[in-house]
Coordinates of C-alpha atoms and ligand atoms in Angstrom, one line a residue:
X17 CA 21.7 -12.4 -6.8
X18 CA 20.2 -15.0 -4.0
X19 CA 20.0 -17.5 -6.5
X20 CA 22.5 -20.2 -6.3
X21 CA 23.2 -23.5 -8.1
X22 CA 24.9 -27.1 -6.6
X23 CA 27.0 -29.6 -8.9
X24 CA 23.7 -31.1 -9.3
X25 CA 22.0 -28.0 -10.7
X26 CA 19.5 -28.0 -7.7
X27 CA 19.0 -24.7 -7.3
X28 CA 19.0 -23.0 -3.4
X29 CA 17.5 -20.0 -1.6
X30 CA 20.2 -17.9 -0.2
X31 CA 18.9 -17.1 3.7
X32 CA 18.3 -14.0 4.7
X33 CA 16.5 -13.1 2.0
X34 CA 16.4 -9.9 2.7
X35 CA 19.5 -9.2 4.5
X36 CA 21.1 -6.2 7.0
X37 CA 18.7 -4.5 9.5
X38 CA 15.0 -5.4 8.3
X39 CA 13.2 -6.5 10.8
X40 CA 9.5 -7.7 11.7
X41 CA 8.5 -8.7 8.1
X42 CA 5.3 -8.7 7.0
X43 CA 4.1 -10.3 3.4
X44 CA 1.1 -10.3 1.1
X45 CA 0.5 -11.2 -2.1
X46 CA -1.7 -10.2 -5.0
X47 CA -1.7 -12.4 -8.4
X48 CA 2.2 -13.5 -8.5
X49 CA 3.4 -10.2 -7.0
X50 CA 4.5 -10.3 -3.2
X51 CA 5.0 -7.3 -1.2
X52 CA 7.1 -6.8 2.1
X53 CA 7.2 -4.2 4.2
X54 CA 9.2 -3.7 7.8
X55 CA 10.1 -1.7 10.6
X56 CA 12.6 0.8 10.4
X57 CA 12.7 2.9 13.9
X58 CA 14.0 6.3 14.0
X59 CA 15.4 6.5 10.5
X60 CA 13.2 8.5 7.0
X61 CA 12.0 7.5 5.0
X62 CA 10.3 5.1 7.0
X63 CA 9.1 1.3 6.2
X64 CA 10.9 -0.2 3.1
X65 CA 8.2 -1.9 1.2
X66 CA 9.6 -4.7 -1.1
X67 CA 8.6 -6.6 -4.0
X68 CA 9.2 -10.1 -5.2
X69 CA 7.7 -12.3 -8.2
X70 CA 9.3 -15.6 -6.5
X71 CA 9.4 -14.9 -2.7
X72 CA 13.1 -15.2 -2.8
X73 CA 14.8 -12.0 -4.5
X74 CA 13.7 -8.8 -3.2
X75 CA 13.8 -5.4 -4.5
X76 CA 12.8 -2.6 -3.0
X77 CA 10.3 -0.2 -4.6
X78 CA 9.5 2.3 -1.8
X79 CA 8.8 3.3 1.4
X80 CA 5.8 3.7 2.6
X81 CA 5.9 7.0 5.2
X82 CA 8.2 9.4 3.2
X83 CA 6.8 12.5 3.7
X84 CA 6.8 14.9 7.3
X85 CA 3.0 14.5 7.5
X86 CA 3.1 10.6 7.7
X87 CA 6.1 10.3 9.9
X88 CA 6.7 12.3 12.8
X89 CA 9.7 11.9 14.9
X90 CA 10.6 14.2 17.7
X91 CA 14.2 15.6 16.6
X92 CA 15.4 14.4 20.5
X93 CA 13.3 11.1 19.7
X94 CA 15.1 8.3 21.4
X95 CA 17.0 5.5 18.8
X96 CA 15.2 2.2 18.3
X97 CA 12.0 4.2 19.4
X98 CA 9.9 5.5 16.0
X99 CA 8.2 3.1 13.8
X100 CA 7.4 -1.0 14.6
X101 CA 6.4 -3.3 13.3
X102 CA 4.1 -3.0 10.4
X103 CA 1.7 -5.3 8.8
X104 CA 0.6 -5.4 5.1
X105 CA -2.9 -6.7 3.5
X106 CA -4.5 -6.1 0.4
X107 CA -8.2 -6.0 0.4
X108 CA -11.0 -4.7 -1.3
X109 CA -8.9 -3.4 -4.1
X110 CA -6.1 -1.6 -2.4
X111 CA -3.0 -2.1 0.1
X112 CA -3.6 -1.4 4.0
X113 CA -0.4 -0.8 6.4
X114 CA -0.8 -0.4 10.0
X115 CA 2.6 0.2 12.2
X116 CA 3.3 1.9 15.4
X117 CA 4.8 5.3 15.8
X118 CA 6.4 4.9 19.7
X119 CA 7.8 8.3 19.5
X120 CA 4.4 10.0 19.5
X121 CA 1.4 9.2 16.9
X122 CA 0.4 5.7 18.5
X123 CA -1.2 3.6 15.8
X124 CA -1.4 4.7 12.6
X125 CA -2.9 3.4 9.2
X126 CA -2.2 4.1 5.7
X127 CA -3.6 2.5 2.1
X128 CA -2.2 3.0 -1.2
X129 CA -3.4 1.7 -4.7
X130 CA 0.5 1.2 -5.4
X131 CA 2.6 -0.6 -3.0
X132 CA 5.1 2.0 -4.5
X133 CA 3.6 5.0 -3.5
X134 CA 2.0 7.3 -2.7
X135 CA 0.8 6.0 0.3
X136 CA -1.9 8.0 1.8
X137 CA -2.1 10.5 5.3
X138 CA -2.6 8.5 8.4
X139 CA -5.7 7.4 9.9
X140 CA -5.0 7.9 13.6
X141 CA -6.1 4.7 15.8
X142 CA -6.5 6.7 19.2
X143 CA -8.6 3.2 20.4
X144 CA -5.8 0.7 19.9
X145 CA -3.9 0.1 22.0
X146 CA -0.2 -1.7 21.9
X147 CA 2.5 -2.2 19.7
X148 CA 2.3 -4.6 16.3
X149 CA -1.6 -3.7 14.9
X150 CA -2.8 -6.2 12.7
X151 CA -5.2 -6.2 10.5
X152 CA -8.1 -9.0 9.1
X153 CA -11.4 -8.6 7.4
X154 CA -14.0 -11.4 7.9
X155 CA -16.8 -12.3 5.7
X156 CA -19.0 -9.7 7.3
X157 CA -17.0 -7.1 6.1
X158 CA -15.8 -6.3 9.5
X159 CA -12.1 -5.3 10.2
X160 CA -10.5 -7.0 13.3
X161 CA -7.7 -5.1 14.6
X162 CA -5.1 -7.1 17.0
X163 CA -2.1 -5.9 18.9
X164 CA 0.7 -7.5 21.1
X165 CA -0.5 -9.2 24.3
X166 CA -2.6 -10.2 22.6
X167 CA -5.7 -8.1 22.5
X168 CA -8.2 -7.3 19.9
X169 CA -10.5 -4.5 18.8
X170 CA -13.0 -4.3 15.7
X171 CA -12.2 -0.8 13.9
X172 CA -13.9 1.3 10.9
X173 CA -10.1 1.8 9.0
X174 CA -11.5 4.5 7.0
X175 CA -11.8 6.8 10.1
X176 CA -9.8 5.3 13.0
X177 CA -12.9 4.8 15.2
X178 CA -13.0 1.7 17.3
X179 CA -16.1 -0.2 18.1
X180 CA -16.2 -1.6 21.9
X181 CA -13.1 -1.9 24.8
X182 CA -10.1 -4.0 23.5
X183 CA -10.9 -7.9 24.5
X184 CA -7.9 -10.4 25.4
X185 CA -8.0 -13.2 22.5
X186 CA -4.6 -15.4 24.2
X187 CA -1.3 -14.8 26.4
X188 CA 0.6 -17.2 24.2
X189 CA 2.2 -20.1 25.8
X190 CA 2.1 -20.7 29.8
X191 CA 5.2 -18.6 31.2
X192 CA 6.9 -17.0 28.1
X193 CA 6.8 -13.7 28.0
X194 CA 6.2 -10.6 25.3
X195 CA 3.5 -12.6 23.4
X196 CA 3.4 -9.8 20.2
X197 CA 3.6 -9.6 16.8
X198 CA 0.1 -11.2 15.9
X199 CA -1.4 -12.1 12.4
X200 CA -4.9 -13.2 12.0
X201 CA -5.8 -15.5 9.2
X202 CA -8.8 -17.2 8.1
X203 CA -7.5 -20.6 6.5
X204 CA -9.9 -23.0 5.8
X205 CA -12.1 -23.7 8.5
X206 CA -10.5 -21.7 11.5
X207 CA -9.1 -18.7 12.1
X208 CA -5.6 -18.5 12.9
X209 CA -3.6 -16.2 15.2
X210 CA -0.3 -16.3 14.8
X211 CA 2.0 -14.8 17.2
X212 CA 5.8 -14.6 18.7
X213 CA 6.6 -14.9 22.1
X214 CA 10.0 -15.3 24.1
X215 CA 10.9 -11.7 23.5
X216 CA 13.1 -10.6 20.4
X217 CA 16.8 -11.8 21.6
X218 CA 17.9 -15.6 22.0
X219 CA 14.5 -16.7 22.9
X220 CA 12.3 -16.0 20.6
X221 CA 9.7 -18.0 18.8
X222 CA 6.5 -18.5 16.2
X223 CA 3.5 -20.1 18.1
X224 CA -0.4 -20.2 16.5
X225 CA -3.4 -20.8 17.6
X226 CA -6.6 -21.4 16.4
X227 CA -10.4 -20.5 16.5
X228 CA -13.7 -21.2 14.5
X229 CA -14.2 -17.2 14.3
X230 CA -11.6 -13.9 14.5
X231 CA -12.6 -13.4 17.7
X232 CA -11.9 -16.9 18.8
X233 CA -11.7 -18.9 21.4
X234 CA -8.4 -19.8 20.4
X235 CA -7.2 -23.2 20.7
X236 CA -3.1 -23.4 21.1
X237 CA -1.7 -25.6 18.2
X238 CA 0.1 -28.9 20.5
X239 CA 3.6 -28.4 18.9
X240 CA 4.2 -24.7 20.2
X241 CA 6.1 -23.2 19.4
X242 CA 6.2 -24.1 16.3
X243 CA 9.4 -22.5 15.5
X244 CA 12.4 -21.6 17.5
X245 CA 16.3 -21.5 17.6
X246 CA 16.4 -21.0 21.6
X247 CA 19.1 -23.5 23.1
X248 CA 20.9 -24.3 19.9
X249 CA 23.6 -23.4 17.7
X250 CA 22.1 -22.9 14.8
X251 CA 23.6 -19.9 12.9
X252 CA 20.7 -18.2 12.7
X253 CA 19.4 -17.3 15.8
X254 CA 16.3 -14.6 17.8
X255 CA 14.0 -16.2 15.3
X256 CA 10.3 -14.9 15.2
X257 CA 8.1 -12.4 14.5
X258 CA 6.7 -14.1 11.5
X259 CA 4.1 -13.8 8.7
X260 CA 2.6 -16.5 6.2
X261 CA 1.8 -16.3 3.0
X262 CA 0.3 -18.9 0.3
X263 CA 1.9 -18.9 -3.4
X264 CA -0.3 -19.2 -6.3
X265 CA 0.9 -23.0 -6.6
X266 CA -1.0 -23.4 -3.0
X267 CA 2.5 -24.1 -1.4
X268 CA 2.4 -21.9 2.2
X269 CA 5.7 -19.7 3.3
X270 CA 6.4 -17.8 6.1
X271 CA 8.6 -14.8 6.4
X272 CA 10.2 -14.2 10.3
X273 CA 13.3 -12.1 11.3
X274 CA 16.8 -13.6 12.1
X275 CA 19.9 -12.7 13.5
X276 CA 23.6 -14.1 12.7
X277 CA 25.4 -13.8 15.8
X278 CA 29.3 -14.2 15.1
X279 CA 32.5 -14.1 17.4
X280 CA 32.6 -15.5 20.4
X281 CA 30.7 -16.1 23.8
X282 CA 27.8 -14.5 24.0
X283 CA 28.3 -13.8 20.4
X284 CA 27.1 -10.8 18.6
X285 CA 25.1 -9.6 15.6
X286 CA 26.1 -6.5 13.8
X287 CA 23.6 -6.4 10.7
X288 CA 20.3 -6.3 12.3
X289 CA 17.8 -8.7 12.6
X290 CA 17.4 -9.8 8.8
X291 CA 14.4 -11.3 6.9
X292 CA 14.4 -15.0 6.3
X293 CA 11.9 -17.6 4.1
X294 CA 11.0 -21.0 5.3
X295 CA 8.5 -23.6 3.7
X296 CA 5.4 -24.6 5.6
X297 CA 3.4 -27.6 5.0
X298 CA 0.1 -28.3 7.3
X299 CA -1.1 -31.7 9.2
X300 CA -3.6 -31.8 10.9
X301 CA -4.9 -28.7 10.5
X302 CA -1.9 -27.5 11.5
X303 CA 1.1 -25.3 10.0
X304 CA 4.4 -27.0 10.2
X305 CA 7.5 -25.0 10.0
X306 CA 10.1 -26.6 7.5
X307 CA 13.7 -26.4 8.4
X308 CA 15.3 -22.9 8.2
X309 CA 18.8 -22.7 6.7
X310 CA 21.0 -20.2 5.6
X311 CA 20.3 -22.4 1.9
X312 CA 17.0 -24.0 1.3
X313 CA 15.6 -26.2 -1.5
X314 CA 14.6 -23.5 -3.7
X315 CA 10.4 -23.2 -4.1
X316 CA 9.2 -25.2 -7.2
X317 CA 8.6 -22.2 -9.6
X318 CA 11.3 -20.8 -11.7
X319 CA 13.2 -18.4 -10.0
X320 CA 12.9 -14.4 -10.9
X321 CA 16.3 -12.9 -9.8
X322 CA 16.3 -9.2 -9.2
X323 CA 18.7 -7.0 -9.7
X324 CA 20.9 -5.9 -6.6
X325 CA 21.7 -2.5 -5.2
X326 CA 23.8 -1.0 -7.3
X327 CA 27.5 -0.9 -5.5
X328 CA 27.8 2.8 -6.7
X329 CA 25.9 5.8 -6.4
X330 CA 27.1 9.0 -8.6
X331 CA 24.0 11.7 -7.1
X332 CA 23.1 11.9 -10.8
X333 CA 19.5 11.4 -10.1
X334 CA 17.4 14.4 -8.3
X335 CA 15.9 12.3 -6.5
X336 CA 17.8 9.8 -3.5
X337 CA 17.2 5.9 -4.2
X338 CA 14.5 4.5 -1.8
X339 CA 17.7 2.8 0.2
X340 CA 18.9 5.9 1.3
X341 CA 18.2 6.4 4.6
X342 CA 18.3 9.3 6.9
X343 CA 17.7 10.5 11.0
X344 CA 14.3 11.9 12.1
X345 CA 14.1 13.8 9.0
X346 CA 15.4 15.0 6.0
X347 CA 14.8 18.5 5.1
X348 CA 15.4 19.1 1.3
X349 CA 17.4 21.1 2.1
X350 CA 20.3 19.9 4.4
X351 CA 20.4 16.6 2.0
X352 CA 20.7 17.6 -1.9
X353 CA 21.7 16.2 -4.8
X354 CA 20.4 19.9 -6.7
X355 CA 23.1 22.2 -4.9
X356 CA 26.4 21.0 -6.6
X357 CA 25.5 18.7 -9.9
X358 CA 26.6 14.9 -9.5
X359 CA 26.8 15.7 -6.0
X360 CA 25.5 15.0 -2.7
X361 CA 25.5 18.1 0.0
X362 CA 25.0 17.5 3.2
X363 CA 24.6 20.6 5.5
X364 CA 25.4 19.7 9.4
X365 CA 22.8 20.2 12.0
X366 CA 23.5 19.3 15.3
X367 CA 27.1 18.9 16.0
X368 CA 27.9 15.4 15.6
X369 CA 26.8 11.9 15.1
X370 CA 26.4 12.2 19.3
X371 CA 23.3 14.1 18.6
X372 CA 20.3 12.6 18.0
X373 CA 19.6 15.6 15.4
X374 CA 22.5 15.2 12.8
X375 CA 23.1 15.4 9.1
X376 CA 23.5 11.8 8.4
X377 CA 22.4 9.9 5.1
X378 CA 23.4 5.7 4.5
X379 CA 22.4 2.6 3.8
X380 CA 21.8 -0.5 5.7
X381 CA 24.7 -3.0 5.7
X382 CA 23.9 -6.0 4.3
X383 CA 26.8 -8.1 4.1
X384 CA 29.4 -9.6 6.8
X385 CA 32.2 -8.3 5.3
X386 CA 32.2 -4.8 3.1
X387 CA 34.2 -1.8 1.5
X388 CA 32.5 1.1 1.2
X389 CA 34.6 4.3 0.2
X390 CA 33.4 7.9 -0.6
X391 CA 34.4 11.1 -2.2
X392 CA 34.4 13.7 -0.5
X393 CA 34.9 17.2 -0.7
X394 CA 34.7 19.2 2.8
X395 CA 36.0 22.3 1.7
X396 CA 33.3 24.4 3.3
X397 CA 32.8 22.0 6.3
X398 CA 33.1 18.9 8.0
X399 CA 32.1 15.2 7.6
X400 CA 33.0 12.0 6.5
X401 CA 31.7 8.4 6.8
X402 CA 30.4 6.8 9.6
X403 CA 28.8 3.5 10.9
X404 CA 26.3 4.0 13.0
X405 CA 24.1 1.7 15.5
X406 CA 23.1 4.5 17.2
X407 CA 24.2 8.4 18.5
X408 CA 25.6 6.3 21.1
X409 CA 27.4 3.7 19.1
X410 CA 29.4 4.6 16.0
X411 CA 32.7 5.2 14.5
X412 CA 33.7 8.0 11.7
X413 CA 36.5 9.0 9.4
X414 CA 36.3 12.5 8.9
X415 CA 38.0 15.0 7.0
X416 CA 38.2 19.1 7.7
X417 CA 41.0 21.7 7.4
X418 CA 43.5 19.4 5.7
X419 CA 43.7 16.7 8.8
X420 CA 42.0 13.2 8.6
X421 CA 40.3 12.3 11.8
X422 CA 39.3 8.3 13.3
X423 CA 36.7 9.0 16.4
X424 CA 35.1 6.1 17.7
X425 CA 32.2 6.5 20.4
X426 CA 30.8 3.4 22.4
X427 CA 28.3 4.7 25.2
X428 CA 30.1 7.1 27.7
X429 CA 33.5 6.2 25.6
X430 CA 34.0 9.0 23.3
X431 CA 37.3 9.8 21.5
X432 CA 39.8 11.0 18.6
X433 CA 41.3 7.8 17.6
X434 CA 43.7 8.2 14.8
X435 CA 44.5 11.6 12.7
X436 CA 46.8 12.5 10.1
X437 CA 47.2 15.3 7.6
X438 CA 45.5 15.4 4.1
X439 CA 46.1 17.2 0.8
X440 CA 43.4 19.9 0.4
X441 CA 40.7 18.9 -2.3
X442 CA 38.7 16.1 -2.9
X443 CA 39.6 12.9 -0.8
X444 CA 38.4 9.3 -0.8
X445 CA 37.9 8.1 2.6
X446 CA 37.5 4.2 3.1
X447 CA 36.1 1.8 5.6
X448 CA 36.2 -2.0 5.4
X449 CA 34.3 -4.5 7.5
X450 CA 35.6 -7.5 7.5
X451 CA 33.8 -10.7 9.1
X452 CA 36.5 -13.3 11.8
X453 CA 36.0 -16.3 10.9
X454 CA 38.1 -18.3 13.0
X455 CA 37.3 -17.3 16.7
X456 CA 40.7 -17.2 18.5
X457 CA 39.3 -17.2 22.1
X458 CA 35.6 -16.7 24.0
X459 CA 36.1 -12.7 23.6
X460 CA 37.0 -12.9 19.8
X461 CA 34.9 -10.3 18.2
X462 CA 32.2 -11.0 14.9
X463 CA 34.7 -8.6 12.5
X464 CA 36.8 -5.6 12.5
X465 CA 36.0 -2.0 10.9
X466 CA 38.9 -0.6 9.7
X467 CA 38.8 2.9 8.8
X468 CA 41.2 5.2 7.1
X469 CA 42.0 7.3 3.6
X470 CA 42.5 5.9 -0.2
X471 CA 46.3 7.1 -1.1
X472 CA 46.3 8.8 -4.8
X473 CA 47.7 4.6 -5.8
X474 CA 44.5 3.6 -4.5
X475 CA 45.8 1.4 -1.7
X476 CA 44.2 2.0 1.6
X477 CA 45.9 4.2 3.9
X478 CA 44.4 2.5 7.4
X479 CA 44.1 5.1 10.3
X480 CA 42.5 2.6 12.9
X481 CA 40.7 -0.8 13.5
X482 CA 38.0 -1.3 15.9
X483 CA 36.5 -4.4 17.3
X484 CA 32.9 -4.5 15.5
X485 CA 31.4 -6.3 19.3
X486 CA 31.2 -2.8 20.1
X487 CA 29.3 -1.7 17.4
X488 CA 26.5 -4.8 17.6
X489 CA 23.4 -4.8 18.7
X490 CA 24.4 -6.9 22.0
X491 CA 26.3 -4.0 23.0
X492 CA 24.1 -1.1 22.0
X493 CA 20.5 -2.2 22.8
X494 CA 18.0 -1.7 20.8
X495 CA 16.1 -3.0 17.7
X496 CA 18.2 -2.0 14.8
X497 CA 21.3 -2.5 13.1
X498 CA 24.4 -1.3 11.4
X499 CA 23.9 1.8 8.9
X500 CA 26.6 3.4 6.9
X501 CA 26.6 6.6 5.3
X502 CA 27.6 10.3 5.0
X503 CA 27.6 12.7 7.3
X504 CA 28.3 16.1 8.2
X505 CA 29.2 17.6 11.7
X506 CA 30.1 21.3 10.1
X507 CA 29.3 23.4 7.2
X508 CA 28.4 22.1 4.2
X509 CA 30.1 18.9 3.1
X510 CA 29.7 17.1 -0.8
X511 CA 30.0 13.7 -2.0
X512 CA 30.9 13.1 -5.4
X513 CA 30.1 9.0 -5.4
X514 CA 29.1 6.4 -2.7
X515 CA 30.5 3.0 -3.1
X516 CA 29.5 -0.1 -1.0
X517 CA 30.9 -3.6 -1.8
X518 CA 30.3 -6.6 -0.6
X519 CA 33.1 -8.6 -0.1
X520 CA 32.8 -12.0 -0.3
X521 CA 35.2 -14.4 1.2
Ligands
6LW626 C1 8.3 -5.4 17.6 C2 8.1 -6.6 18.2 C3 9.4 -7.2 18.1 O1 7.4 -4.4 17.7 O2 10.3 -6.3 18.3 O3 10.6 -9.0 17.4 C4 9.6 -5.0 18.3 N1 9.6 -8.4 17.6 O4 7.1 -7.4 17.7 C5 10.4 -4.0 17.5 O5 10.8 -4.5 16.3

């Protein structure tokens, strides 16, 4: 629920609207449906697609590239490589994707009558070249397609095939660097090319230009950028790579990723970079970024809330909810809900969640501080819970062979916390992030994981605590954020329930 109400009944938007790791957003809208789809690296299924009825609550209804012949990731394919940045359009009657597959494919399009699903095979873009594709149709029927840096080539989308040498539309603003993430818009009069530029961390920003055709020459609008956080501290910071959108009321929006750095000095951000909403008006011919807040006026039509996740899953269902996500892959058969009924089998590849190739199946978190507990049976294996920023950067409770295990890995650091024994059987194992809200001194940490064991009375049997710094995206590089889930590092491990609650405090 992102819908909340003041003592004077005005009611807010609750920023990030769509919160944990979703990055580099991009929104279109048919009749009073919006749809939202974004990146989402090395995980599968790939590309959560979203749908809204008010631009403010979110639920997911897909994702886009979930089948092997649409998403192809090298099993030794690095983290934070994968898929970037899509973009979503509807035209002539059906939905258009574009993303990036760095780990291989280059370019790749897909339609779909449903936003839902199925989404069709790739068309291959051998001809464009850079990350972030975009996609816009003019008048003539012909479809423009423009990358980062920022360059531009027209393409047939049906086949792939590109139609003369990629031309250079704009760098972006004197002396910042990574212009990316364009969107092309005809509004009006001009054509509009929206773009970020700063790069993704502390610096980034939203700057437009604009252009009597899609080919330009592009004008630079005289307030660039025309949204930033750089050199402030605003709670919501790395703010950019952004996409408009115009409700049916005429009012314009823009979607843009986020982060919320916490701790201390330099301060670091744990859940990804999120999606945020923020008004736009125009002067001048010009789009004007209202104020983004972690609680905006809310837009002037009524408010559709949708329902949340569901903090439990009971593997009743054959088939895994869209926010399930996996590594690489997921072969049918090494993730299962069909082997043991009400259960979820996991069966390990690779060794451990070290390996880029391992048995590992969770969600994105989504709030600052969680609980999320599990039961699981390892009987026939190994495995456990684990949060994971990358095979690099994770920690684990895991059970085997009636002993309890804490391992923590961050880069090179690898090691066995914390282990105690465990009655055989069945065995909740628990992990709570909790957000610090009062920073003691410059090093103080954004929250703690805590992980351990659920005694039979249901209190929490803790095993070990670990500074969350070390499992942000400051300290791991990269693109993504945290994901916890299931895994297994031997045999054949089940989980009868998944439970992930936010905790609010
Ligand atoms: C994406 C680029 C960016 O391709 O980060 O923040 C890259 N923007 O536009 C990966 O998400």
């Amino acid at each position: 629920m992102r819908l909340s109400s003041t003592p004077e009944n005005t009611a807010t938007v609750t920023n990030p609207v769509i919160p944990g790791f979703h990055p580099d957003p991009s929104v279109c809208r048919v009749g009073e449906d919006y749809y939202l789809a974004c990146s989402s690296f090395e995980y599968f299924p790939g590309v959560p697609v979203f749908h809204s009825r008010d631009l403010v609550h979110w639920t997911q209804i897909g994702n886009a590239l979930d089948r092997p012949g649409q998403l192809r990731l090298p099993l030794d394919s690095p983290s934070s490589g994968g898929i970037y940045a899509p973009t979503l359009r509807h035209h002539d009657g059906r939905f258009w994707l574009v993303v990036t597959n760095v780990s291989g494919d280059g370019n790749l399009l897909f339609t779909a009558t449903d936003p839902a699903g199925p989404w069709s095979d790739p068309v291959r873009l051998p001809g464009v070249h850079g990350i972030d594709p975009d996609l816009a149709w003019d008048d003539d029927g012909n479809c423009w397609c423009t990358t980062a840096g920022v360059g531009q080539v027209r393409i047939d989308p049906h086949t792939g095939e590109t139609f003369g040498p990629t031309r250079r539309l704009w760098s972006g603003s004197p002396g910042a660097k990574a212009p990316e993430a364009p969107h092309l818009y005809r509004i009006g009069d001009y054509w509009y090319l929206l773009i970020a530029e700063g790069g993704t961390e502390r610096c980034h920003g939203v700057s437009i230009a604009r252009g009597p055709t899609p080919t330009g020459p592009f004008e630079p609008c005289p307030a660039n950028p025309i949204l930033t956080h750089r050199g402030t501290d605003h709670p919501i910071q790395n703010t950019g790579h952004a996409d408009l959108v115009q409700a049916p009321d005429d009012s314009w929006w823009m979607v843009l990723l986020g982060v919320r750095p916490g701790g201390g000095t330099p301060g670091w951000h744990v859940l990804g970079r999120e999606t945020f909403l923020v008004p736009v008006s125009w002067t001048d011919g010009w789009p004007v970024v209202g104020e983004l807040s972690p609680s905006l006026p809310a837009p002037s039509w009524p408010l559709r809330p949708a329902p949340a996740l569901p903090d439990r899953d009971d593997f009743d269902l054959s088939e895994l909810a869209p926010h399930w996500v996996s590594l690489r892959h997921r072969p049918p058969e090494a993730c299962t809900t069909k082997e043991k009924a009400g259960w979820l089998t996991l069966h390990a590849r690779g060794g451990s969640l070290d390996d880029t190739d391992v048995t590992f199946t969770g969600r994105r978190q989504q709030h600052t501080s969680c609980r999320v507990r599990a039961l699981v049976d390892a009987a026939d294996g190994r495995g456990g819970l684990a949060v994971r920023l990358d095979e690099r950067h994770h920690c684990a409770i895991e059970v085997s062979a009636g002993e309890a295990r804490v391992s923590a890995r961050i880069g090179p650091l690898n090691t066995v916390v914390a282990s105690r024994p465990v009655p055989t059987g069945p065995v909740v194992l628990r992990i709570e992030v909790a957000a610090v809200h009062t920073v003691h001194d410059a090093r103080t940490g954004p929250d703690t994981v805590t992980l351990g064991i659920e005694e039979p009375d249901g209190t929490f049997g803790e095993l070990a605590s670990l500074d969350g710094k070390y499992l942000s995206t400051e300290v791991a590089g990269g693109f993504t954020g945290r994901v916890i889930g299931m895994f297994a590092g031997a045999g054949a491990v089940h989980f009868d329930w998944f439970a992930y609650e936010p905790v609010d405090r």
